[in-house]
């Protein structure tokens, strides 16, 4: 009987690997390029910042609500399939929205009055919202399968990085190839690649067998006890700041690369999308894949919060290096830091949330962590980034961000030491179960 159980778990884990690979392969041709698509549509840095400030806000509700509903009604597979179908629909819509290229920046007031702007904005917002819902489901399923060994989350998530890294360079090359002789970039190949991946994803998700037991229910009081612990509240605060810093990488680095090309190397404009796609590939294969693979070992050796301290320090170094580089090509080796600033830290956040969650509330707590990261931290970062890039430019902005990340590193390290020293019991889950 036990052998059959382990074989079933192995089959589910293999299916989940395929799901993660296809999902991130489908996101890679679109999500990283949304900021440059927006710029090409004539939107100023302020408008771009506002777009990506509002974009993650629906995740404030979607992530925890999705987790809570699927915990209560045991409908993760149905919700999983539904989110993939919705994402496919919005990718198709995004591909056909007119006005994809203008020659000059449009006045902000005129942009806000344009129906095409609102169509574009609503489409990418709903696309991102569905993606958020899907992410919380896959993270919960993955952590649930890992049971007591949640630090191995990174080994599963590694396959998502491989999918992202593979298709980002493929889509970047295709966009540059199909844009030869044009004054603007034609993103149609990226949309087609993404749509194919998500149509395949529907099939893969429908084949996965998700085991969701009905016996265990977590009471609201148990969840409340977890969320009122100082160690958990501080963890959520660091996750919010982590989301802020990630937003600058997700939404502003490509704008920065185009600024470098315009200022110092205009000859690189014709293949800037290839460089951008290659930067994502290096992020994944040079950084994320090895650190997702090693995350279990590292987290067990140094602990969750020490991983966060390391992440903030590396963000400071990464942003400073951005600020002194003048050639877009030299950004490529810097992108290997993404292994620590994303893969290792994200694995620590998801694994720690899995350890903290009472039985029967894994989806709920994963939703709260996801909300803190993408629903609170990321919008704040986008708003601040839009202001900084418009007011100071990309280079000075990254200098300021480097100082901010360094100050957070010192603050978080000291706070973590104080919490460890004065907390009588750091095992929150153990307190809940007593």
mmCIF file of N, CA, C and O in Angstrom, residues 322-377:
data_model
loop_
_atom_site.group_PDB
_atom_site.id
_atom_site.type_symbol
_atom_site.label_atom_id
_atom_site.label_comp_id
_atom_site.label_asym_id
_atom_site.label_seq_id
_atom_site.Cartn_x
_atom_site.Cartn_y
_atom_site.Cartn_z
ATOM 1 N N UNK A 322 24.108 47.862 -11.852
ATOM 2 C CA UNK A 322 23.289 48.444 -12.917
ATOM 3 C C UNK A 322 23.643 49.917 -13.130
ATOM 4 O O UNK A 322 23.692 50.402 -14.263
ATOM 5 N N UNK A 323 23.868 50.618 -12.036
ATOM 6 C CA UNK A 323 24.039 52.072 -12.115
ATOM 7 C C UNK A 323 25.373 52.500 -12.722
ATOM 8 O O UNK A 323 25.527 53.662 -13.108
ATOM 9 N N UNK A 324 26.346 51.597 -12.799
ATOM 10 C CA UNK A 324 27.661 51.988 -13.326
ATOM 11 C C UNK A 324 27.947 51.391 -14.703
ATOM 12 O O UNK A 324 28.993 51.661 -15.291
ATOM 13 N N UNK A 325 27.037 50.586 -15.219
ATOM 14 C CA UNK A 325 27.233 49.945 -16.520
ATOM 15 C C UNK A 325 26.753 50.881 -17.628
ATOM 16 O O UNK A 325 25.728 51.549 -17.498
ATOM 17 N N UNK A 326 27.497 50.933 -18.719
ATOM 18 C CA UNK A 326 27.098 51.765 -19.861
ATOM 19 C C UNK A 326 26.810 50.949 -21.119
ATOM 20 O O UNK A 326 26.268 51.485 -22.082
ATOM 21 N N UNK A 327 27.181 49.686 -21.105
ATOM 22 C CA UNK A 327 26.941 48.816 -22.258
ATOM 23 C C UNK A 327 25.908 47.759 -21.876
ATOM 24 O O UNK A 327 26.110 47.024 -20.905
ATOM 25 N N UNK A 328 24.792 47.672 -22.611
ATOM 26 C CA UNK A 328 23.756 46.695 -22.254
ATOM 27 C C UNK A 328 24.270 45.265 -22.134
ATOM 28 O O UNK A 328 23.741 44.481 -21.339
ATOM 29 N N UNK A 329 25.297 44.925 -22.892
ATOM 30 C CA UNK A 329 25.819 43.558 -22.855
ATOM 31 C C UNK A 329 26.387 43.221 -21.478
ATOM 32 O O UNK A 329 26.291 42.078 -21.012
ATOM 33 N N UNK A 330 26.944 44.221 -20.796
ATOM 34 C CA UNK A 330 27.562 43.961 -19.496
ATOM 35 C C UNK A 330 26.529 43.739 -18.393
ATOM 36 O O UNK A 330 26.886 43.354 -17.270
ATOM 37 N N UNK A 331 25.279 43.978 -18.718
ATOM 38 C CA UNK A 331 24.222 43.650 -17.755
ATOM 39 C C UNK A 331 24.057 42.132 -17.640
ATOM 40 O O UNK A 331 23.644 41.623 -16.593
ATOM 41 N N UNK A 332 24.413 41.420 -18.694
ATOM 42 C CA UNK A 332 24.150 39.982 -18.743
ATOM 43 C C UNK A 332 24.793 39.207 -17.589
ATOM 44 O O UNK A 332 24.112 38.407 -16.936
ATOM 45 N N UNK A 333 26.084 39.397 -17.294
ATOM 46 C CA UNK A 333 26.633 38.652 -16.146
ATOM 47 C C UNK A 333 26.018 39.058 -14.811
ATOM 48 O O UNK A 333 25.948 38.237 -13.886
ATOM 49 N N UNK A 334 25.565 40.303 -14.706
ATOM 50 C CA UNK A 334 24.930 40.753 -13.460
ATOM 51 C C UNK A 334 23.645 39.971 -13.200
ATOM 52 O O UNK A 334 23.259 39.744 -12.045
ATOM 53 N N UNK A 335 22.998 39.529 -14.273
ATOM 54 C CA UNK A 335 21.717 38.837 -14.124
ATOM 55 C C UNK A 335 21.843 37.490 -13.418
ATOM 56 O O UNK A 335 20.838 36.922 -12.986
ATOM 57 N N UNK A 336 23.052 36.987 -13.284
ATOM 58 C CA UNK A 336 23.220 35.730 -12.544
ATOM 59 C C UNK A 336 22.895 35.898 -11.062
ATOM 60 O O UNK A 336 22.614 34.920 -10.371
ATOM 61 N N UNK A 337 22.929 37.145 -10.576
ATOM 62 C CA UNK A 337 22.529 37.397 -9.191
ATOM 63 C C UNK A 337 21.062 37.048 -8.948
ATOM 64 O O UNK A 337 20.627 36.949 -7.800
ATOM 65 N N UNK A 338 20.305 36.882 -10.024
ATOM 66 C CA UNK A 338 18.894 36.534 -9.875
ATOM 67 C C UNK A 338 18.714 35.195 -9.155
ATOM 68 O O UNK A 338 17.654 34.925 -8.596
ATOM 69 N N UNK A 339 19.760 34.384 -9.172
ATOM 70 C CA UNK A 339 19.690 33.118 -8.448
ATOM 71 C C UNK A 339 19.459 33.317 -6.962
ATOM 72 O O UNK A 339 18.717 32.567 -6.323
ATOM 73 N N UNK A 340 20.094 34.360 -6.405
ATOM 74 C CA UNK A 340 19.933 34.645 -4.979
ATOM 75 C C UNK A 340 18.733 35.552 -4.742
ATOM 76 O O UNK A 340 17.916 35.300 -3.851
ATOM 77 N N UNK A 341 18.612 36.609 -5.564
ATOM 78 C CA UNK A 341 17.555 37.590 -5.312
ATOM 79 C C UNK A 341 16.167 37.068 -5.654
ATOM 80 O O UNK A 341 15.172 37.616 -5.172
ATOM 81 N N UNK A 342 16.085 36.035 -6.472
ATOM 82 C CA UNK A 342 14.762 35.473 -6.756
ATOM 83 C C UNK A 342 14.650 34.008 -6.340
ATOM 84 O O UNK A 342 13.863 33.668 -5.459
ATOM 85 N N UNK A 343 15.447 33.138 -6.952
ATOM 86 C CA UNK A 343 15.253 31.697 -6.755
ATOM 87 C C UNK A 343 15.404 31.285 -5.291
ATOM 88 O O UNK A 343 14.533 30.618 -4.725
ATOM 89 N N UNK A 344 16.505 31.671 -4.685
ATOM 90 C CA UNK A 344 16.767 31.254 -3.306
ATOM 91 C C UNK A 344 15.783 31.910 -2.338
ATOM 92 O O UNK A 344 15.207 31.241 -1.468
ATOM 93 N N UNK A 345 15.580 33.219 -2.488
ATOM 94 C CA UNK A 345 14.695 33.934 -1.565
ATOM 95 C C UNK A 345 13.241 33.503 -1.734
ATOM 96 O O UNK A 345 12.510 33.350 -0.741
ATOM 97 N N UNK A 346 12.803 33.298 -2.966
ATOM 98 C CA UNK A 346 11.423 32.879 -3.193
ATOM 99 C C UNK A 346 11.186 31.471 -2.642
ATOM 100 O O UNK A 346 10.138 31.193 -2.044
ATOM 101 N N UNK A 347 12.165 30.599 -2.818
ATOM 102 C CA UNK A 347 12.058 29.252 -2.247
ATOM 103 C C UNK A 347 11.943 29.318 -0.730
ATOM 104 O O UNK A 347 11.154 28.586 -0.122
ATOM 105 N N UNK A 348 12.735 30.200 -0.122
ATOM 106 C CA UNK A 348 12.683 30.352 1.334
ATOM 107 C C UNK A 348 11.319 30.864 1.780
ATOM 108 O O UNK A 348 10.754 30.382 2.773
ATOM 109 N N UNK A 349 10.767 31.828 1.044
ATOM 110 C CA UNK A 349 9.468 32.399 1.418
ATOM 111 C C UNK A 349 8.357 31.356 1.335
ATOM 112 O O UNK A 349 7.546 31.212 2.258
ATOM 113 N N UNK A 350 8.316 30.618 0.233
ATOM 114 C CA UNK A 350 7.257 29.622 0.047
ATOM 115 C C UNK A 350 7.419 28.468 1.042
ATOM 116 O O UNK A 350 6.443 27.988 1.628
ATOM 117 N N UNK A 351 8.649 28.029 1.250
ATOM 118 C CA UNK A 351 8.895 26.925 2.183
ATOM 119 C C UNK A 351 8.557 27.331 3.615
ATOM 120 O O UNK A 351 7.965 26.556 4.377
ATOM 121 N N UNK A 352 8.933 28.547 3.992
ATOM 122 C CA UNK A 352 8.659 29.028 5.346
ATOM 123 C C UNK A 352 7.156 29.152 5.580
ATOM 124 O O UNK A 352 6.642 28.784 6.645
ATOM 125 N N UNK A 353 6.444 29.660 4.572
ATOM 126 C CA UNK A 353 4.985 29.746 4.689
ATOM 127 C C UNK A 353 4.372 28.358 4.852
ATOM 128 O O UNK A 353 3.422 28.171 5.621
ATOM 129 N N UNK A 354 4.920 27.378 4.134
ATOM 130 C CA UNK A 354 4.436 26.009 4.277
ATOM 131 C C UNK A 354 4.684 25.447 5.659
ATOM 132 O O UNK A 354 3.856 24.709 6.205
ATOM 133 N N UNK A 355 5.817 25.798 6.267
ATOM 134 C CA UNK A 355 6.112 25.344 7.627
ATOM 135 C C UNK A 355 5.214 26.014 8.658
ATOM 136 O O UNK A 355 4.836 25.408 9.665
ATOM 137 N N UNK A 356 4.875 27.277 8.413
ATOM 138 C CA UNK A 356 4.063 28.026 9.371
ATOM 139 C C UNK A 356 2.593 27.635 9.334
ATOM 140 O O UNK A 356 1.891 27.736 10.337
ATOM 141 N N UNK A 357 2.117 27.196 8.171
ATOM 142 C CA UNK A 357 0.677 27.013 7.971
ATOM 143 C C UNK A 357 0.120 25.873 8.813
ATOM 144 O O UNK A 357 0.680 24.775 8.833
ATOM 145 N N UNK A 358 -1.004 26.115 9.505
ATOM 146 C CA UNK A 358 -1.697 25.011 10.182
ATOM 147 C C UNK A 358 -2.252 24.036 9.148
ATOM 148 O O UNK A 358 -2.506 24.411 7.999
ATOM 149 N N UNK A 359 -2.444 22.793 9.540
ATOM 150 C CA UNK A 359 -3.027 21.814 8.630
ATOM 151 C C UNK A 359 -4.400 22.285 8.167
ATOM 152 O O UNK A 359 -5.220 22.751 8.958
ATOM 153 N N UNK A 360 -4.635 22.157 6.867
ATOM 154 C CA UNK A 360 -5.909 22.566 6.299
ATOM 155 C C UNK A 360 -5.959 24.016 5.881
ATOM 156 O O UNK A 360 -6.977 24.485 5.376
ATOM 157 N N UNK A 361 -4.864 24.762 6.082
ATOM 158 C CA UNK A 361 -4.859 26.187 5.716
ATOM 159 C C UNK A 361 -3.627 26.553 4.906
ATOM 160 O O UNK A 361 -3.206 27.703 4.892
ATOM 161 N N UNK A 362 -3.052 25.570 4.244
ATOM 162 C CA UNK A 362 -1.838 25.836 3.470
ATOM 163 C C UNK A 362 -2.098 26.831 2.350
ATOM 164 O O UNK A 362 -1.312 27.745 2.103
ATOM 165 N N UNK A 363 -3.213 26.652 1.649
ATOM 166 C CA UNK A 363 -3.540 27.571 0.562
ATOM 167 C C UNK A 363 -3.786 28.979 1.065
ATOM 168 O O UNK A 363 -3.402 29.958 0.424
ATOM 169 N N UNK A 364 -4.420 29.086 2.229
ATOM 170 C CA UNK A 364 -4.720 30.405 2.793
ATOM 171 C C UNK A 364 -3.445 31.170 3.111
ATOM 172 O O UNK A 364 -3.297 32.349 2.740
ATOM 173 N N UNK A 365 -2.504 30.516 3.787
ATOM 174 C CA UNK A 365 -1.277 31.216 4.165
ATOM 175 C C UNK A 365 -0.389 31.482 2.953
ATOM 176 O O UNK A 365 0.245 32.541 2.859
ATOM 177 N N UNK A 366 -0.352 30.548 2.013
ATOM 178 C CA UNK A 366 0.395 30.813 0.781
ATOM 179 C C UNK A 366 -0.202 32.022 0.063
ATOM 180 O O UNK A 366 0.518 32.839 -0.523
ATOM 181 N N UNK A 367 -1.529 32.147 0.120
ATOM 182 C CA UNK A 367 -2.181 33.297 -0.499
ATOM 183 C C UNK A 367 -1.803 34.599 0.177
ATOM 184 O O UNK A 367 -1.610 35.627 -0.483
ATOM 185 N N UNK A 368 -1.676 34.576 1.499
ATOM 186 C CA UNK A 368 -1.294 35.786 2.234
ATOM 187 C C UNK A 368 0.138 36.191 1.898
ATOM 188 O O UNK A 368 0.439 37.376 1.699
ATOM 189 N N UNK A 369 1.021 35.210 1.810
ATOM 190 C CA UNK A 369 2.409 35.508 1.437
ATOM 191 C C UNK A 369 2.467 36.046 0.007
ATOM 192 O O UNK A 369 3.158 37.036 -0.279
ATOM 193 N N UNK A 370 1.727 35.404 -0.894
ATOM 194 C CA UNK A 370 1.686 35.885 -2.272
ATOM 195 C C UNK A 370 1.100 37.279 -2.374
ATOM 196 O O UNK A 370 1.560 38.110 -3.168
ATOM 197 N N UNK A 371 0.082 37.561 -1.555
ATOM 198 C CA UNK A 371 -0.514 38.895 -1.519
ATOM 199 C C UNK A 371 0.510 39.928 -1.058
ATOM 200 O O UNK A 371 0.608 41.023 -1.622
ATOM 201 N N UNK A 372 1.280 39.573 -0.040
ATOM 202 C CA UNK A 372 2.299 40.496 0.468
ATOM 203 C C UNK A 372 3.356 40.790 -0.591
ATOM 204 O O UNK A 372 3.804 41.933 -0.744
ATOM 205 N N UNK A 373 3.734 39.754 -1.333
ATOM 206 C CA UNK A 373 4.773 39.898 -2.347
ATOM 207 C C UNK A 373 4.272 40.658 -3.575
ATOM 208 O O UNK A 373 4.822 41.705 -3.945
ATOM 209 N N UNK A 374 3.222 40.131 -4.192
ATOM 210 C CA UNK A 374 2.771 40.664 -5.476
ATOM 211 C C UNK A 374 1.629 41.660 -5.371
ATOM 212 O O UNK A 374 1.446 42.482 -6.266
ATOM 213 N N UNK A 375 0.855 41.581 -4.287
ATOM 214 C CA UNK A 375 -0.300 42.457 -4.163
ATOM 215 C C UNK A 375 -0.031 43.730 -3.394
ATOM 216 O O UNK A 375 -0.763 44.710 -3.528
ATOM 217 N N UNK A 376 1.020 43.731 -2.568
ATOM 218 C CA UNK A 376 1.368 44.930 -1.797
ATOM 219 C C UNK A 376 2.755 45.441 -2.189
ATOM 220 O O UNK A 376 2.921 46.597 -2.587
ATOM 221 N N UNK A 377 3.757 44.570 -2.079
ATOM 222 C CA UNK A 377 5.126 44.998 -2.347
ATOM 223 C C UNK A 377 5.355 45.442 -3.777
ATOM 224 O O UNK A 377 5.926 46.513 -4.030
#
